[in-house]
CSV table of C-alpha atoms in Angstrom, one decimal:
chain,number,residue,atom,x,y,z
Y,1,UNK,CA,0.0,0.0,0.0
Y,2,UNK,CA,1.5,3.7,-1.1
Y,3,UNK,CA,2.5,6.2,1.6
Y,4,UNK,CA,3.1,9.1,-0.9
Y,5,UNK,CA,1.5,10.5,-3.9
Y,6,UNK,CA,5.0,11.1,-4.9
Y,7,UNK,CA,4.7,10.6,-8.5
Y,8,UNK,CA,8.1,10.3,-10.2
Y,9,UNK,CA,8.7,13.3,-13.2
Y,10,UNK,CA,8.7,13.3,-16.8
Y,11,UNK,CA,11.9,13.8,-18.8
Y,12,UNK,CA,12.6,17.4,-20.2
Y,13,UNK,CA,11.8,17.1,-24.0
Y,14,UNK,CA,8.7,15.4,-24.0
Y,15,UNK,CA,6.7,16.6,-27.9
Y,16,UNK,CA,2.9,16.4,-28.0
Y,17,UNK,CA,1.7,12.6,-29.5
Y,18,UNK,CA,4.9,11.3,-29.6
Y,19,UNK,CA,6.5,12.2,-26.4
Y,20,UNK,CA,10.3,11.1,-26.6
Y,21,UNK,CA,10.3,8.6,-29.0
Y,22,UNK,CA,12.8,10.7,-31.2
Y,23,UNK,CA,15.6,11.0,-29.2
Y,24,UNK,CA,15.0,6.9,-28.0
Y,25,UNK,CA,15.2,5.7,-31.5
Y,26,UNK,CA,17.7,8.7,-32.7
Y,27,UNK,CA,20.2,6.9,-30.1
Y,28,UNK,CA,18.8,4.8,-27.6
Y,29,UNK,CA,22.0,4.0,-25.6
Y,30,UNK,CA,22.2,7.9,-24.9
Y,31,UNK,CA,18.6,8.5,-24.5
Y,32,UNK,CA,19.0,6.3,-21.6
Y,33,UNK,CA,22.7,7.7,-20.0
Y,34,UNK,CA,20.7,11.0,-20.2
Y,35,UNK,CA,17.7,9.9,-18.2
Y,36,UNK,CA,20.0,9.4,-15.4
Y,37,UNK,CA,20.7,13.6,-14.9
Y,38,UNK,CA,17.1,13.8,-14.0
Y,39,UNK,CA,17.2,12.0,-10.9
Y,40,UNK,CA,16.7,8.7,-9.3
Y,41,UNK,CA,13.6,7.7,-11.2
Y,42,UNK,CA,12.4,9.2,-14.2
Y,43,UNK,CA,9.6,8.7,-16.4
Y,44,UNK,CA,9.3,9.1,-20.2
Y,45,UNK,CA,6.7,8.7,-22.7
Y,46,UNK,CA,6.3,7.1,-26.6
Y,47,UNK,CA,3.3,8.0,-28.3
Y,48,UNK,CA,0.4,7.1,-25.2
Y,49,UNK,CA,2.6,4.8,-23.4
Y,50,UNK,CA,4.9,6.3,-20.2
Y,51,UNK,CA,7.8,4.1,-18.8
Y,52,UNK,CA,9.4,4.3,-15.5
Y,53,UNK,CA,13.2,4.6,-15.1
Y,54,UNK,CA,14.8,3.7,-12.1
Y,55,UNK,CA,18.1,5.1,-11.9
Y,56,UNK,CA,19.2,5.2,-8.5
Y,57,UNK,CA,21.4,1.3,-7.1
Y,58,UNK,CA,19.7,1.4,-4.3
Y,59,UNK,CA,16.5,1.4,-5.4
Y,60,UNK,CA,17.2,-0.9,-8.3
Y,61,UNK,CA,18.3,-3.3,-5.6
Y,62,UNK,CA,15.2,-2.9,-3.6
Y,63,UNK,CA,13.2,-3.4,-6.6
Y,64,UNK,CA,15.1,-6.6,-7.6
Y,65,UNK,CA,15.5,-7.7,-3.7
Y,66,UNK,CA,13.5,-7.1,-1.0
Y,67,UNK,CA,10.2,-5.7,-3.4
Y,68,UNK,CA,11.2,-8.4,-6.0
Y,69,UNK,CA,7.3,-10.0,-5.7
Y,70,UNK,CA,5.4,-6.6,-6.1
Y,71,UNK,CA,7.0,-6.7,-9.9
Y,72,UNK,CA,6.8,-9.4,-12.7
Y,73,UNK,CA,9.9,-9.3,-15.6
Y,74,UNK,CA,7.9,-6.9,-17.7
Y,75,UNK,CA,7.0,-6.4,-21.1
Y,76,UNK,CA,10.3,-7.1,-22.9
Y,77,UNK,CA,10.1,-10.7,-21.0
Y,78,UNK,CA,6.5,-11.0,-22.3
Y,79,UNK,CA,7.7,-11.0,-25.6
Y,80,UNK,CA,10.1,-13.3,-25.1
Y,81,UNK,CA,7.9,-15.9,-24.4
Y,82,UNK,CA,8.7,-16.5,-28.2
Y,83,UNK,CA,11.1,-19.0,-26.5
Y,84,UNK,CA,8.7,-20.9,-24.6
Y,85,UNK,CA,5.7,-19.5,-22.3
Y,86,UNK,CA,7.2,-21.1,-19.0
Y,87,UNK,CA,10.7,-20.9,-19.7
Y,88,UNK,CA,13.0,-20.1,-16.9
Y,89,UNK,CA,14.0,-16.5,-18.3
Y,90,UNK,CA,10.0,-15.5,-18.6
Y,91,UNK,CA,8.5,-17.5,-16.0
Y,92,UNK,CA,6.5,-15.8,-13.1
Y,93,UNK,CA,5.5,-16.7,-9.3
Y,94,UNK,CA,5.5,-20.6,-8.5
Y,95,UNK,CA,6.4,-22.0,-11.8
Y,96,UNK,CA,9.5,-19.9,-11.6
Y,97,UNK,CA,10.7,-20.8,-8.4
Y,98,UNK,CA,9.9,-24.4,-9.4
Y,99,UNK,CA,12.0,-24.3,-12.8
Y,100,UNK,CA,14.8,-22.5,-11.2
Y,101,UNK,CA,14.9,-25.2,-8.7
Y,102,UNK,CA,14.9,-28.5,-10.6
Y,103,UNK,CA,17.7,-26.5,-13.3
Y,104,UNK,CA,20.1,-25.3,-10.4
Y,105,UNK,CA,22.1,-28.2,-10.0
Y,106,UNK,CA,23.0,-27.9,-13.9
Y,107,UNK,CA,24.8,-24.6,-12.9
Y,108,UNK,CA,26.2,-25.6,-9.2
Y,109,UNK,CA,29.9,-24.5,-9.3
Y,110,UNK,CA,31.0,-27.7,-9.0
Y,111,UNK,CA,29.0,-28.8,-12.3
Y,112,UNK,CA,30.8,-25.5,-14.1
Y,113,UNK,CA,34.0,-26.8,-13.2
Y,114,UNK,CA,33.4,-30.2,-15.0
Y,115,UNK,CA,32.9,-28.1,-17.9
Y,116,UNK,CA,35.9,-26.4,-18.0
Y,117,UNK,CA,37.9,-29.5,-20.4
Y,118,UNK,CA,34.6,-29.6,-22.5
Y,119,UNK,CA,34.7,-25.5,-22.9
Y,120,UNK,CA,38.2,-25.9,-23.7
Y,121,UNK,CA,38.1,-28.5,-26.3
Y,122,UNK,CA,35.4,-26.6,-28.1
Y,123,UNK,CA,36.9,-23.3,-28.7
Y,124,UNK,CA,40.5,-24.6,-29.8
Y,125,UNK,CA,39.0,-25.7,-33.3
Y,126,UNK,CA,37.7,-22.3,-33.3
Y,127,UNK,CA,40.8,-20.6,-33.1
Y,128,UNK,CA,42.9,-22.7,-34.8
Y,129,UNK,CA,40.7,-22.1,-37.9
Y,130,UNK,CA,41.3,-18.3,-38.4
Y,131,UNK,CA,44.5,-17.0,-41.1
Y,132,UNK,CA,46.6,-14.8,-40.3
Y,133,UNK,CA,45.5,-11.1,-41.9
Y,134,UNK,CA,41.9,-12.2,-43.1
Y,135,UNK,CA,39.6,-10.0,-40.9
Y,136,UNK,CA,37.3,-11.3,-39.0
Y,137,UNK,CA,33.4,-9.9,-37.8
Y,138,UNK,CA,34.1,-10.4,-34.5
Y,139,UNK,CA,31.2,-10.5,-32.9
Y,140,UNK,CA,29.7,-13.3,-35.3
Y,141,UNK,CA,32.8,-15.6,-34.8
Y,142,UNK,CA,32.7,-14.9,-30.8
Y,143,UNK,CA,28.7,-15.8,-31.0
Y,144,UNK,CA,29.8,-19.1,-33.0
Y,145,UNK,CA,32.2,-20.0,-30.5
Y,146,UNK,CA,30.1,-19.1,-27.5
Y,147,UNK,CA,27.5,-21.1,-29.0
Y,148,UNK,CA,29.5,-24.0,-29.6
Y,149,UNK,CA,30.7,-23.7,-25.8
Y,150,UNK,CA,27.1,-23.6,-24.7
Y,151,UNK,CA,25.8,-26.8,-27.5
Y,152,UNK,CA,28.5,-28.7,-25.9
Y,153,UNK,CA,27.7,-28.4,-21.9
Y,154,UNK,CA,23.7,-28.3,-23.3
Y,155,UNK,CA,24.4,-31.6,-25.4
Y,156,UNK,CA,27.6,-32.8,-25.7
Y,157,UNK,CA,27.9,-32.0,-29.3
Y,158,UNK,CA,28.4,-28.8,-31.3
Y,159,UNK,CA,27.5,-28.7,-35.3
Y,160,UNK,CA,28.8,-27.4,-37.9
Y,161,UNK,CA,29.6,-23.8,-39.4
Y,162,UNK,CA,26.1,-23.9,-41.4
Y,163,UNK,CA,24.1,-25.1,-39.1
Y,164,UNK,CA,25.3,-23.4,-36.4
Y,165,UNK,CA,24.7,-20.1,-38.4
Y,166,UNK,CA,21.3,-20.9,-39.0
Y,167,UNK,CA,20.9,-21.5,-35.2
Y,168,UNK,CA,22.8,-18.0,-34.8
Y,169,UNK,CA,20.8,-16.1,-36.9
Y,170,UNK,CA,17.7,-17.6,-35.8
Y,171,UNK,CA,18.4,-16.1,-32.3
Y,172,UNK,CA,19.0,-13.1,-33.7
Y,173,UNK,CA,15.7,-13.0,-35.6
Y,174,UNK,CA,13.2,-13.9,-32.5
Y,175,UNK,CA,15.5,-11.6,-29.7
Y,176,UNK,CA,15.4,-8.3,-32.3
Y,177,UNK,CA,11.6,-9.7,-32.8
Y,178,UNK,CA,11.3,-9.0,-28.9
Y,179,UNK,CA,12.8,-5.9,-28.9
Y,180,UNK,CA,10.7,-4.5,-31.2
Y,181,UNK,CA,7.9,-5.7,-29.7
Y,182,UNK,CA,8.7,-4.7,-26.4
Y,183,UNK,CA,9.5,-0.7,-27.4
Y,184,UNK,CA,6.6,-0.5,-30.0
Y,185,UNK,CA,3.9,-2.5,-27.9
Y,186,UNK,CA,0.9,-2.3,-30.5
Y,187,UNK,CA,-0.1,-6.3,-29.8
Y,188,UNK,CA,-2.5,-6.3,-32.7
Y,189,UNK,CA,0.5,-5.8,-35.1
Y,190,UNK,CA,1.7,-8.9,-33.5
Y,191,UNK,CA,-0.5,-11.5,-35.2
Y,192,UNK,CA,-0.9,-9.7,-38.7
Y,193,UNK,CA,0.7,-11.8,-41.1
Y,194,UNK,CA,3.0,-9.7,-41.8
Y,195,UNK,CA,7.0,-10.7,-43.5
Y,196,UNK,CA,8.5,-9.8,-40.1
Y,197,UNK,CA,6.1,-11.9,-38.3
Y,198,UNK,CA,6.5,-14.8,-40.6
Y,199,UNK,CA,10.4,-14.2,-40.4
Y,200,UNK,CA,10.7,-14.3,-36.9
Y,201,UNK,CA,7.9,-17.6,-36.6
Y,202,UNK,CA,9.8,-18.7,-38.9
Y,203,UNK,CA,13.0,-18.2,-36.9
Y,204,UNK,CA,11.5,-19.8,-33.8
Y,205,UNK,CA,10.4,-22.7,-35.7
Y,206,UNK,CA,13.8,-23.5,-36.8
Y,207,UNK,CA,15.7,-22.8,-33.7
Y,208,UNK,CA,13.1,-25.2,-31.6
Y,209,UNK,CA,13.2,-27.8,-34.9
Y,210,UNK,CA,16.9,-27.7,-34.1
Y,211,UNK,CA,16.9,-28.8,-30.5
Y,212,UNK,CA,13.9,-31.4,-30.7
Y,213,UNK,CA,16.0,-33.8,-32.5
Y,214,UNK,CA,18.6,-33.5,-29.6
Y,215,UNK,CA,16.2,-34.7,-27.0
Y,216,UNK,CA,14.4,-37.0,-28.4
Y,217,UNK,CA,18.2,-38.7,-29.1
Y,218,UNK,CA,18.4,-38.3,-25.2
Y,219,UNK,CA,15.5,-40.1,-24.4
Y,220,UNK,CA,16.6,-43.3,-26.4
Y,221,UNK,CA,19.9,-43.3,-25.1
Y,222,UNK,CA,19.2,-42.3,-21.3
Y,223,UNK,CA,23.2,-43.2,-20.3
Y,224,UNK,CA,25.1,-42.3,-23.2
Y,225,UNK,CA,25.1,-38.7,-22.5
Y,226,UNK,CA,27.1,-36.4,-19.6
Y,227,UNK,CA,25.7,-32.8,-20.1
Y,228,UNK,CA,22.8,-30.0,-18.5
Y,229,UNK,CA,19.9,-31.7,-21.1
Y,230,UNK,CA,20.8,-35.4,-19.3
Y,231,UNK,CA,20.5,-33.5,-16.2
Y,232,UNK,CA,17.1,-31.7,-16.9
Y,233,UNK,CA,15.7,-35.2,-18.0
Y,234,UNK,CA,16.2,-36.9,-14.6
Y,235,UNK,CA,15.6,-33.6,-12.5
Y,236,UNK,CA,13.0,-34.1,-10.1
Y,237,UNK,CA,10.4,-31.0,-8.7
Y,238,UNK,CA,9.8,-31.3,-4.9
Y,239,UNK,CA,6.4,-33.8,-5.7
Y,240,UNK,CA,8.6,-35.9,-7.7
Y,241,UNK,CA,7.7,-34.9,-11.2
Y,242,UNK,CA,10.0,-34.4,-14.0
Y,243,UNK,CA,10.2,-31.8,-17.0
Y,244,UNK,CA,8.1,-32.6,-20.1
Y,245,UNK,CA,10.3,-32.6,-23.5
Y,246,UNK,CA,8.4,-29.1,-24.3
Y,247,UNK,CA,9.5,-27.8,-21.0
Y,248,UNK,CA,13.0,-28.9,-21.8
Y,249,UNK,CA,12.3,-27.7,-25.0
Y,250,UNK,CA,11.6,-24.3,-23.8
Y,251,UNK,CA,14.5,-23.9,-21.4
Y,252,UNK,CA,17.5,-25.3,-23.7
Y,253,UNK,CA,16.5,-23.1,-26.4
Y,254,UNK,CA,16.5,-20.0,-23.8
Y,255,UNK,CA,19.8,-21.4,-22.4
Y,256,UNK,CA,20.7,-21.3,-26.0
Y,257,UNK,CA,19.7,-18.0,-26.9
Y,258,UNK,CA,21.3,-16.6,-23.6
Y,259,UNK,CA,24.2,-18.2,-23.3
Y,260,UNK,CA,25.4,-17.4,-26.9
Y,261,UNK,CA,24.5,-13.9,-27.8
Y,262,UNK,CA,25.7,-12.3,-24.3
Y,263,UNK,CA,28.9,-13.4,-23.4
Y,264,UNK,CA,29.5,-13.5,-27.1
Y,265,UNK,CA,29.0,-9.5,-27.5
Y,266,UNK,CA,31.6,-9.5,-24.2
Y,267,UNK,CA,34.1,-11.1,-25.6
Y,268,UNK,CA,33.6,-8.7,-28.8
Y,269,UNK,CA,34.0,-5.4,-26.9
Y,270,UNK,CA,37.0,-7.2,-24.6
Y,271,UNK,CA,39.0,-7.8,-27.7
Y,272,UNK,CA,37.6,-4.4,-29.4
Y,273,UNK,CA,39.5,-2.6,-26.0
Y,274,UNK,CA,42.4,-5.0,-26.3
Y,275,UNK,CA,43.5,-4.0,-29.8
Y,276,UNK,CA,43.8,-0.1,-28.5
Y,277,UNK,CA,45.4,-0.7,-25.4
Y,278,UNK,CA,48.6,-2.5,-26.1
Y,279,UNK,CA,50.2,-2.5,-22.6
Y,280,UNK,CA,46.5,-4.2,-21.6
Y,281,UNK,CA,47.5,-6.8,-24.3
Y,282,UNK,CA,50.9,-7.2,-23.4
Y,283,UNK,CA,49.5,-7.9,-19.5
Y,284,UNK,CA,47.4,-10.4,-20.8
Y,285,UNK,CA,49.7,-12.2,-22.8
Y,286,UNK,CA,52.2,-12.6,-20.1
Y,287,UNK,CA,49.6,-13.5,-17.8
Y,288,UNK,CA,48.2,-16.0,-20.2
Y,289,UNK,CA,51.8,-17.9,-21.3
Y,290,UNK,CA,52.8,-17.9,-17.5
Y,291,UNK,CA,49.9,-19.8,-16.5
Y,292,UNK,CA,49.8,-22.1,-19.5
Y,293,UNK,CA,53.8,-23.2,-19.4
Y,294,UNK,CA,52.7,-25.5,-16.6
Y,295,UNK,CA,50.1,-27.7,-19.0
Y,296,UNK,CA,46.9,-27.0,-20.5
Y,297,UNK,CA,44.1,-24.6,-19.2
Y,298,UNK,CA,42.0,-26.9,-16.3
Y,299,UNK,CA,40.1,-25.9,-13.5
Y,300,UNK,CA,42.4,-25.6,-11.6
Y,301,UNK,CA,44.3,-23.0,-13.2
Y,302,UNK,CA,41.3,-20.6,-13.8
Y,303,UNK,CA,42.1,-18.8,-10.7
Y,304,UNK,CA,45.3,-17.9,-11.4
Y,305,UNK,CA,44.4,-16.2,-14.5
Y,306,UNK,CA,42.9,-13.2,-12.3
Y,307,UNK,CA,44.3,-9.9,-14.9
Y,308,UNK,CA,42.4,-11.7,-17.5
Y,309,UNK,CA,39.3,-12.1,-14.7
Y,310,UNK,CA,39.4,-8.3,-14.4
Y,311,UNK,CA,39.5,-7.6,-18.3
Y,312,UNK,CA,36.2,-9.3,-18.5
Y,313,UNK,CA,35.0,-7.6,-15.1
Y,314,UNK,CA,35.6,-3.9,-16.6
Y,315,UNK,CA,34.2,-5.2,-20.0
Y,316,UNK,CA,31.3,-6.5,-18.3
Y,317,UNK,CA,31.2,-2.7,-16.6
Y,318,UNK,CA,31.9,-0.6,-19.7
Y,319,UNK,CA,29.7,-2.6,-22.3
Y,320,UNK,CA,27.3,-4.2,-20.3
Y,321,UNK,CA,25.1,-6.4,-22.3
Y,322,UNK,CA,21.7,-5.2,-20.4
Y,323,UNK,CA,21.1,-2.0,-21.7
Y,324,UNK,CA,17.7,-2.4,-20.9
Y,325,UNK,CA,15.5,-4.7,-18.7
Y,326,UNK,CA,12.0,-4.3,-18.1
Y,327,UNK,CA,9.9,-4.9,-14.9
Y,328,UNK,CA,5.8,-4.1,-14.4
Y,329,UNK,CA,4.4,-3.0,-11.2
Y,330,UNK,CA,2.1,-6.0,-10.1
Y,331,UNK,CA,-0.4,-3.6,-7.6
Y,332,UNK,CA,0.5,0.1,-6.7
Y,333,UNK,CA,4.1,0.2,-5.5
Y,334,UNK,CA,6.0,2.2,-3.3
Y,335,UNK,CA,9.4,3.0,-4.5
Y,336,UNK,CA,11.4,5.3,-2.0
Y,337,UNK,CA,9.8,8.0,-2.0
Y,338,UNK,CA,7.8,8.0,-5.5
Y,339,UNK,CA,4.7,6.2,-6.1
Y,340,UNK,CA,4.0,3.7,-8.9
Y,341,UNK,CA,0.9,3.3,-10.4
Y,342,UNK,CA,-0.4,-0.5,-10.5
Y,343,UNK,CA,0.2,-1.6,-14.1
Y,344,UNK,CA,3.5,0.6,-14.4
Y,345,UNK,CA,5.6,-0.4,-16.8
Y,346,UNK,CA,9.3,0.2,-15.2
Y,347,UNK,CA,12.7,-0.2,-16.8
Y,348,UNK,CA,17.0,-0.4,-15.6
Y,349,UNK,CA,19.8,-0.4,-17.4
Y,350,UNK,CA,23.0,-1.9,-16.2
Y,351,UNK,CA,24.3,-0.2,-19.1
Y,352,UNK,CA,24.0,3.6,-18.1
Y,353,UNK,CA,24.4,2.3,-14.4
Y,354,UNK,CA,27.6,0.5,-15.2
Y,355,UNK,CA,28.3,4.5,-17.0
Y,356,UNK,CA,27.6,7.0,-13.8
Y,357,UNK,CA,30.7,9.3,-13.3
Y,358,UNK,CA,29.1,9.2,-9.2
Y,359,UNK,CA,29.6,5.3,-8.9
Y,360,UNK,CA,32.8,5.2,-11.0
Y,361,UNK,CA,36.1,7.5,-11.4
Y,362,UNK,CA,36.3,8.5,-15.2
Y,363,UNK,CA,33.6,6.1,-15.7
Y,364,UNK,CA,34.5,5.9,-19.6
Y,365,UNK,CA,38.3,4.6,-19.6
Y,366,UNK,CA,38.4,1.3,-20.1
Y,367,UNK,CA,40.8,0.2,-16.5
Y,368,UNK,CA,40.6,-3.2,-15.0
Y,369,UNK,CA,42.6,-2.3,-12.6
Y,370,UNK,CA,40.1,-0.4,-11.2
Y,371,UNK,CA,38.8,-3.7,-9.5
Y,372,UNK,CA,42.1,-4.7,-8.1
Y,373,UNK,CA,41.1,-5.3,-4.4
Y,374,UNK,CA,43.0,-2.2,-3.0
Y,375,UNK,CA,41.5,0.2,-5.2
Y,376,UNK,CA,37.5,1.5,-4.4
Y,377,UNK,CA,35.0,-0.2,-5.0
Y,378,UNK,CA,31.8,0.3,-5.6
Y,379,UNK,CA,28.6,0.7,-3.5
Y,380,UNK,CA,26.6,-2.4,-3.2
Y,381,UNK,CA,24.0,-2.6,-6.0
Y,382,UNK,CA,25.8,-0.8,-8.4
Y,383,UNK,CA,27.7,-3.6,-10.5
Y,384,UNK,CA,24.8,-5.7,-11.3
Y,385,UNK,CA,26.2,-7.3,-14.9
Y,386,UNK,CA,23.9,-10.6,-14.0
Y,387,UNK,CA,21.2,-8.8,-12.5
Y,388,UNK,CA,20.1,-9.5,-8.5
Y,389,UNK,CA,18.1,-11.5,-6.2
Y,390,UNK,CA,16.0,-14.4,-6.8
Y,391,UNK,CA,16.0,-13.4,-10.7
Y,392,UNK,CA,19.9,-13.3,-10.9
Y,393,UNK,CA,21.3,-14.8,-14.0
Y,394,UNK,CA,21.8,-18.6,-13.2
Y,395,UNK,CA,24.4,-18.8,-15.2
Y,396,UNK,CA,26.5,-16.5,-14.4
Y,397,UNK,CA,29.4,-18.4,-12.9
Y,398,UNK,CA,29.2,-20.4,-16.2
Y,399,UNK,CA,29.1,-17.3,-18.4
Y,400,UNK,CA,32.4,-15.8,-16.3
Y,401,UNK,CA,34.3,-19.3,-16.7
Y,402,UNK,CA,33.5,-19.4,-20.7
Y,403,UNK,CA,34.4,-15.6,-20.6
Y,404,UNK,CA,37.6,-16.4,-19.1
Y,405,UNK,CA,38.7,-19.3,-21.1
Y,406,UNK,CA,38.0,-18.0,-24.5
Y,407,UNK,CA,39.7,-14.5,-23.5
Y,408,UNK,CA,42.9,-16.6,-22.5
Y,409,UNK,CA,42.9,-19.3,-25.5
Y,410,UNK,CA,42.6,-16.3,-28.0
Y,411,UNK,CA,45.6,-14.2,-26.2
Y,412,UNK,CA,47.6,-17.3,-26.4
Y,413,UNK,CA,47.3,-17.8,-30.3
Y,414,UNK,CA,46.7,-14.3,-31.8
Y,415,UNK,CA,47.2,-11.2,-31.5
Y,416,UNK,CA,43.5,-9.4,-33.4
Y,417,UNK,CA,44.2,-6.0,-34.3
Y,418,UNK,CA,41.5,-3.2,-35.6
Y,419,UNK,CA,40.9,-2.8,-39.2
Y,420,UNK,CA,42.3,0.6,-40.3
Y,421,UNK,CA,39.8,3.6,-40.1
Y,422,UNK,CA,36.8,1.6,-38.8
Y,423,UNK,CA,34.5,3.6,-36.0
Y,424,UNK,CA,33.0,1.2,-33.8
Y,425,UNK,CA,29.9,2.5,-31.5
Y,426,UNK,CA,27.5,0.4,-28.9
Y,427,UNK,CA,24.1,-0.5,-30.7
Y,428,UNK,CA,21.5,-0.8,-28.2
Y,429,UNK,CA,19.5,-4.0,-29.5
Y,430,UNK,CA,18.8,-7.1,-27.4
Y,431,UNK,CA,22.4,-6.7,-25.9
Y,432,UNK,CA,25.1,-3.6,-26.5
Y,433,UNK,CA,26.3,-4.9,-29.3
Y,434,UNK,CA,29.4,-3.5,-31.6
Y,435,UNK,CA,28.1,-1.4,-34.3
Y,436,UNK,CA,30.4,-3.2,-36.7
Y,437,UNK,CA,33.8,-4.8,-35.3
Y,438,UNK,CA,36.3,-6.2,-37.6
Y,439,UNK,CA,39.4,-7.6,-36.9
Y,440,UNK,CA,42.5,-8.8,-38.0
Y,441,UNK,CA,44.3,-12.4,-36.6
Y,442,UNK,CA,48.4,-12.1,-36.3
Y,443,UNK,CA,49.7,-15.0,-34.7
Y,444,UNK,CA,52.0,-14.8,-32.0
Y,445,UNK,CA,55.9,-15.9,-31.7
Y,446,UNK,CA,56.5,-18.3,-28.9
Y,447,UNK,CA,52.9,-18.1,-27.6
Y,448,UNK,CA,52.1,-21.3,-25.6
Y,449,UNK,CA,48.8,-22.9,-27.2
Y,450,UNK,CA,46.4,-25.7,-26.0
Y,451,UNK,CA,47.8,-27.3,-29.3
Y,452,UNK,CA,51.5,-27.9,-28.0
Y,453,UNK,CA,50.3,-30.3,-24.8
């Protein structure tokens, strides 16, 4: 029950009928950075629709934490349900707390360090098929090898290049599809049979196709397989009851969308920062050939690779994948001091948090020693890459080990320097994507490589 009648203000700027949509589609990731001179929560408005921004760590952390149940995931999350309606990443109330349950022992720390040989194995084939001075679209050769990383733990196998494109691309199709949906929310435009709504059923059709086959091979061969589908087939609910093969369905191919396109984009940016920063690379590479003199990359050796840790950490800060994540007031909501509306429709963004010049020194260098333990950190709340409380990214220990392995298997091969004259800008789509990031492979001289064990 509200306190307050505290109702949050609208952002300068606002033009009769269409409100801000100018400025939002003119440069969304900016748009967003702006919102946060306007104070701790914000609203703005697109045609007759007006969305909350919460700006403030504190109160994105109450609103992911402690007032977690007085929100569902929103209206970007609704139209993701493309991916399955109870899927883990959409689900709401009971059935959420129920798949979250029977899929967390699939993503136990323990279980991501039995990954670590199988992560391994699949991105060396990767690497060890680039040429030295053809470029390479990075972020489409990082989202095939993050997807063959995730195919492998998902189902011990990973396909090949065509396949695995039109797996890419169909994740592509039905996340932009969301996107869309979610910041032009006209649902009757949703079920005219329109080419983008035949693309992206399309799309879906072939990305769940894909996966279907993979199952059903499970379910003949119940023994013959060590990976997180085996796992979700014998994972048991607190009655006793197992998944369906359409609720398995529903959460590989979200584990599949999720685990590929994120980290991938990462990785991008990481290497992106990496090719102007030489005295970064040069860290890295010492780092990197110190720890893998002693043998291949195991387990074991992850932790000592903690320069290359903090190169994904400031990555994750700088480019943060969530740019924008929705939430929707369930009943009216106290927020602080600032009233919501039942029915509000409320956004975050990691992105322009990860940005604030009051949470971080010279927010916009790209320094990862800035999370070196003797140096500041942070407030609580205010370095949320995976998101917080019960709705935290479950794979988030995964994602940082995949992150880590591919950053240190690449640095021990190749050197990727920036094509000539090439500007490169964040795209806010589905993730913060490079605008367009080419680069070139040299290999290195006397560079240790997973090859030479």
């Amino acid at each position: 029950m509200t306190t307050s009648m505290n109702v949050p203000p609208i952002a300068p700027g606002k033009l009769p009928l269409i409100g801000h949509a100018v400025p939002l589609f003119k440069d969304r990731l900016a748009f967003i950075q702006r919102l946060r001179t306007h104070g701790p929560v914000v609203r703005f408005t697109v045609g007759p629709k007006t969305v909350t921004v919460v700006n403030s760590p504190e109160l994105i952390q109450k609103m992911l934490t402690s007032q977690a149940d007085e929100f569902t995931k929103g209206l970007l999350f609704e139209k993701l349900k493309l991916f399955g309606e109870d899927a883990l990443p959409v689900a709401e109330g009971r059935p959420h707390l129920r798949r979250r349950r029977m899929m967390q022992p699939a993503f136990h720390r323990k279980q991501i360090a039995g990954y670590v040989d199988t992560m391994r194995d699949t991105v060396e084939p990767y690497i060890t098929g680039w040429h030295e001075g053809t470029p390479l679209d990075l972020k489409t050769e990082m989202q095939l090898m993050t997807q063959g990383v995730v195919l492998s733990a998902l189902f011990s196998s990973t396909p090949e290049r065509k396949p695995a494109l039109t797996i890419l691309h169909s994740v592509d199709t039905v996340f932009t599809t969301a996107l869309q949906r979610a910041l032009m929310p006209i649902s009757a435009l949703e079920r005219l049979p329109i080419r983008r709504n035949r693309k992206a059923d399309a799309a879906n059709n072939a990305l769940r196709t894909a996966v279907t086959d993979i199952i059903t091979e499970h379910r003949a061969r119940p023994g013959a397989y060590d990976d997180i589908v085996s796992l979700l087939l014998t994972a048991q609910d607190e009655n006793g009851e197992t998944l369906s093969d359409d609720e398995i369905l529903s959460e590989v191919t979200g584990l599949l969308a999720a685990g590929s396109e994120t980290t991938a984009v990462v990785l991008a940016w990481l290497f992106h920062e990496l090719g102007r920063n030489p005295d970064l690379e040069r860290r890295l590479h010492e780092e990197v050939d110190s720890v893998l003199a002693e043998g291949p990359l195991t387990a074991e050796r992850i932790p000592r690779l903690a320069f290359t840790r903090r190169l994904v950490s400031e990555t994750l800060r700088l480019y943060s994948p969530a740019w924008l994540v929705t939430r929707q007031a369930i009943s009216a909501v106290q927020l602080g001091e600032f009233s919501l509306p039942a029915g509000s429709d409320v956004i975050w963004s990691a992105y322009a948090l990860h940005r604030d010049p009051d949470l971080y020194p010279d927010p916009l260098r790209f320094d990862p020693d800035r999370w070196l333990p003797e140096r500041p950190q942070p407030p609580k709340g205010a370095f949320i890459p995976f998101g917080s409380g019960k709705r935290m990214c479950m794979g988030d220990a995964f994602a940082w080990t995949e992150a880590t392995i591919i950053t240190a298997l690449v640095a021990s091969r190749w050197r990727l320097r920036p094509t000539p004259g090439a500007a490169v800008r964040p795209v806010g789509a589905i993730t913060t994507h490079p605008s367009s990031l080419h680069m070139v492979p040299e290999p290195r001289q006397h560079a240790h490589t997973e090859s030479a064990r």
